[in-house]
Coordinates of C-alpha atoms in Angstrom, one line a residue:
Chain K
E316 CA 31.6 -5.8 15.1
A317 CA 30.2 -5.7 11.6
A318 CA 30.8 -3.9 8.5
V319 CA 28.3 -2.6 6.4
T320 CA 29.7 -1.2 3.3
Q321 CA 27.2 0.9 1.3
S322 CA 27.9 2.4 -2.2
P323 CA 27.6 4.7 -3.4
R324 CA 28.6 7.3 -0.7
N325 CA 26.9 9.7 -2.8
K326 CA 23.9 9.6 -5.6
V327 CA 22.3 12.6 -7.9
T328 CA 19.0 11.7 -10.3
V329 CA 16.8 13.5 -11.8
T330 CA 12.8 13.3 -11.1
G331 CA 11.7 9.8 -12.4
G332 CA 14.8 8.8 -12.9
N333 CA 16.1 5.1 -12.1
V334 CA 18.4 4.4 -8.8
T335 CA 19.9 1.6 -7.2
L336 CA 21.8 1.7 -3.4
S337 CA 23.5 -1.5 -2.7
C338 CA 24.7 -2.8 0.8
R339 CA 27.3 -5.6 1.4
Q340 CA 27.5 -7.4 5.0
T341 CA 30.7 -9.3 6.0
N342 CA 29.2 -10.0 9.1
S343 CA 26.8 -13.5 9.0
H344 CA 23.9 -11.4 10.0
N345 CA 20.5 -12.5 9.1
Y346 CA 18.5 -9.3 9.4
M347 CA 19.6 -6.5 7.0
Y348 CA 17.5 -3.2 7.0
W349 CA 17.5 -0.1 4.7
Y350 CA 16.5 3.1 6.8
R351 CA 15.7 6.9 5.5
Q352 CA 17.3 9.7 7.7
D353 CA 15.1 13.3 7.3
T354 CA 15.6 15.8 9.7
G355 CA 13.1 16.2 12.6
H356 CA 12.1 12.1 11.6
G357 CA 15.7 10.4 12.5
L358 CA 15.2 7.1 10.8
R359 CA 12.5 5.6 9.6
L360 CA 12.4 2.1 7.9
I361 CA 11.5 1.6 4.7
H362 CA 12.2 -2.4 3.9
Y363 CA 14.1 -5.6 5.9
S364 CA 15.2 -9.3 5.0
Y365 CA 15.6 -11.6 7.3
G366 CA 17.4 -13.9 4.9
A367 CA 18.2 -14.5 1.6
G368 CA 15.0 -14.2 -0.9
N369 CA 13.8 -12.5 2.1
L370 CA 11.8 -8.8 2.2
Q371 CA 10.0 -7.7 4.8
I372 CA 8.0 -4.4 4.6
G373 CA 9.0 -1.6 7.1
D374 CA 6.8 2.2 7.4
V375 CA 7.8 4.2 4.7
P376 CA 7.6 1.5 2.0
D377 CA 6.0 3.8 -0.9
G378 CA 7.8 4.4 -3.9
Y379 CA 11.0 2.0 -3.1
K380 CA 11.4 -1.6 -3.9
A381 CA 14.3 -3.9 -2.5
T382 CA 15.9 -7.4 -3.1
R383 CA 18.3 -9.4 -0.8
T384 CA 20.6 -11.7 -3.0
T385 CA 22.4 -13.1 -0.7
Q386 CA 23.1 -13.4 3.2
E387 CA 25.8 -10.7 2.6
D388 CA 23.8 -8.1 -0.2
F389 CA 21.1 -6.0 -0.2
F390 CA 19.6 -3.5 -2.8
L391 CA 17.0 -0.6 -2.2
L392 CA 15.7 0.6 -5.4
L393 CA 13.7 3.3 -6.7
E394 CA 12.3 3.1 -10.0
L395 CA 11.1 6.9 -10.5
A396 CA 12.8 9.0 -8.2
S397 CA 10.8 11.8 -6.9
P398 CA 12.0 15.2 -4.8
S399 CA 10.7 14.0 -1.9
Q400 CA 13.2 11.2 -1.5
T401 CA 15.8 13.0 -1.8
S402 CA 17.2 11.9 1.8
L403 CA 20.3 10.1 3.8
Y404 CA 19.6 6.2 3.5
F405 CA 21.5 3.8 6.0
C406 CA 21.9 0.1 5.3
A407 CA 21.7 -1.7 8.7
S408 CA 22.9 -5.8 10.0
S409 CA 21.7 -7.4 13.3
D410 CA 21.7 -10.8 14.2
P411 CA 18.9 -12.7 16.8
R412 CA 21.7 -14.5 18.4
D413 CA 23.3 -11.6 19.7
W414 CA 20.4 -9.9 20.7
G415 CA 20.4 -11.2 24.0
G416 CA 16.4 -10.1 25.0
A417 CA 13.4 -9.5 23.7
G418 CA 13.9 -6.2 22.0
Q419 CA 17.7 -6.5 22.2
N420 CA 17.8 -5.7 18.2
T421 CA 21.1 -4.3 18.3
L422 CA 22.0 -2.4 14.8
Y423 CA 25.3 -2.1 12.8
F424 CA 24.3 0.6 10.2
G425 CA 26.8 1.5 7.4
A426 CA 28.4 5.3 6.4
G427 CA 25.5 6.0 4.3
T428 CA 23.9 7.2 0.6
R429 CA 23.4 10.4 0.5
L430 CA 20.8 10.8 -2.7
S431 CA 19.9 13.8 -3.9
V432 CA 16.4 14.1 -6.9
L433 CA 16.1 16.9 -8.5
Chain T
G1225 CA 1.8 2.7 18.3
D1226 CA 5.6 2.9 20.6
S1227 CA 7.1 6.0 20.3
V1228 CA 10.1 8.0 21.4
T1229 CA 10.6 11.8 22.3
Q1230 CA 13.7 13.7 22.4
T1231 CA 12.8 17.3 23.3
E1232 CA 15.3 19.3 22.5
G1233 CA 16.6 19.5 18.9
Q1234 CA 20.1 21.0 19.2
V1235 CA 21.9 21.2 22.4
A1236 CA 25.2 23.6 23.1
L1237 CA 27.6 23.3 25.4
S1238 CA 31.6 24.3 26.5
E1239 CA 34.3 21.6 27.0
E1240 CA 33.6 20.2 30.5
D1241 CA 29.9 21.2 31.0
F1242 CA 27.7 18.2 32.6
L1243 CA 25.3 17.1 29.5
T1244 CA 21.6 16.2 30.0
I1245 CA 19.4 14.7 27.0
H1246 CA 16.2 14.0 27.6
C1247 CA 14.6 10.3 26.3
N1248 CA 10.9 9.3 27.1
Y1249 CA 9.2 6.1 25.4
S1250 CA 5.7 5.0 24.8
A1251 CA 5.3 1.4 24.2
S1252 CA 3.0 -1.6 25.7
G1253 CA 5.3 -3.9 27.5
Y1254 CA 8.8 -4.1 28.8
P1255 CA 11.0 -2.5 25.5
A1256 CA 14.1 -2.9 26.2
L1257 CA 16.0 1.4 25.2
F1258 CA 18.9 2.3 23.5
W1259 CA 20.8 4.7 22.3
Y1260 CA 22.7 5.3 19.8
V1261 CA 25.7 8.4 18.3
Q1262 CA 26.4 8.9 15.3
Y1263 CA 29.1 11.4 14.2
P1264 CA 29.3 13.7 10.9
G1265 CA 29.8 11.2 8.0
E1266 CA 29.3 8.3 9.3
G1267 CA 26.2 5.8 10.4
P1268 CA 24.6 5.5 13.9
Q1269 CA 26.7 3.6 16.0
F1270 CA 25.0 1.2 19.1
L1271 CA 26.6 3.2 22.4
F1272 CA 24.3 1.3 25.3
R1273 CA 21.1 -0.2 26.1
A1274 CA 19.4 -1.0 29.0
S1275 CA 16.2 -4.1 29.9
R1276 CA 15.3 -3.5 33.1
D1277 CA 13.5 -1.1 35.5
K1278 CA 16.2 0.9 37.3
E1279 CA 19.2 -0.8 35.2
K1280 CA 22.1 1.6 34.0
G1281 CA 23.4 1.4 30.6
S1282 CA 27.0 3.2 30.4
S1283 CA 29.6 3.2 27.5
R1284 CA 32.6 5.7 26.8
G1285 CA 32.0 8.2 30.4
F1286 CA 27.8 8.4 28.3
E1287 CA 25.3 6.5 31.1
A1288 CA 21.6 6.3 31.2
T1289 CA 19.2 4.5 33.6
Y1290 CA 15.9 3.1 32.4
D1291 CA 12.8 4.1 34.9
K1292 CA 9.8 2.3 34.3
G1293 CA 8.1 4.9 36.2
T1294 CA 8.8 8.3 34.4
T1295 CA 9.2 6.1 31.2
S1296 CA 12.3 7.5 30.4
F1297 CA 16.2 6.9 29.8
H1298 CA 17.8 10.2 30.0
L1299 CA 21.4 10.3 28.1
R1300 CA 23.8 12.3 30.9
K1301 CA 27.3 12.6 30.6
A1302 CA 29.6 14.4 33.5
S1303 CA 31.8 16.2 31.5
V1304 CA 31.5 16.9 27.5
Q1305 CA 34.1 17.1 25.3
E1306 CA 34.5 18.6 21.7
S1307 CA 35.1 15.7 20.1
D1308 CA 31.4 14.2 21.9
S1309 CA 30.0 16.5 19.7
A1310 CA 27.7 14.1 17.0
V1311 CA 23.8 13.6 17.1
Y1312 CA 22.2 11.7 19.7
Y1313 CA 19.4 9.1 19.3
C1314 CA 17.3 6.9 21.5
A1315 CA 15.3 3.7 21.0
L1316 CA 13.5 1.7 22.2
G1317 CA 12.6 -2.5 20.9
T1318 CA 9.6 -4.4 22.0
G1319 CA 10.7 -7.6 20.4
G1320 CA 12.1 -9.0 17.3
Y1321 CA 13.2 -6.7 14.4
K1322 CA 11.7 -4.1 15.4
V1323 CA 13.3 -0.6 16.5
V1324 CA 11.1 2.4 17.2
F1325 CA 14.3 5.9 16.7
G1326 CA 13.3 9.0 18.6
S1327 CA 14.3 12.2 15.7
G1328 CA 17.8 13.0 17.2
T1329 CA 19.4 15.4 19.7
R1330 CA 22.0 17.0 18.1
L1331 CA 25.4 18.4 20.6
L1332 CA 27.8 20.7 19.8
V1333 CA 30.3 21.8 22.4
S1334 CA 32.4 24.4 22.0
P1335 CA 35.8 24.8 23.9

């Protein structure tokens, strides 16, 4: 099973602040993802990547940047944080070799980072 | 677009009760269907999946059957325990990276 580690676990910043959330996975998965989790909305995809140097836009990308520096490391950047970005953020990884068939993308999640923007 | 609907925001049961959490989906094509479980302070964990009509997925006493006719994948467990208290997410995958999650159902089991 993939090991996905997020840091920090908790972060408080002010409106307009600059925040970087980190994620490292140690199972050599090609795909990595950033999701946000909000009550009533479930999990929504912000950005994802299928390899070092690659970045793809997800469903709710506004106000977020991301960078994949290595196969293991994926970062989420909030350059001008706003209170609407207060949320629980999850990183996940997966590998197409495990998918088994069309649509069978099984995700492995980290423990999350709780971000508060005051 | 593709979507997943979980009608119960919260379910409260006593130990040994029967559990049903409803999940209905809307998707083009033939999606794979998943259940994930999230315990307090942790990220979601894959529970099981099914990829064809009438296929049953199961794990840890939980089960769900893919029903293309009713576009459903309801989660059931015959006898819940306090340790099953968690948030349960239904999800679908239609191909490649894309996974769409429902809004989640919080299960509270009292002793």
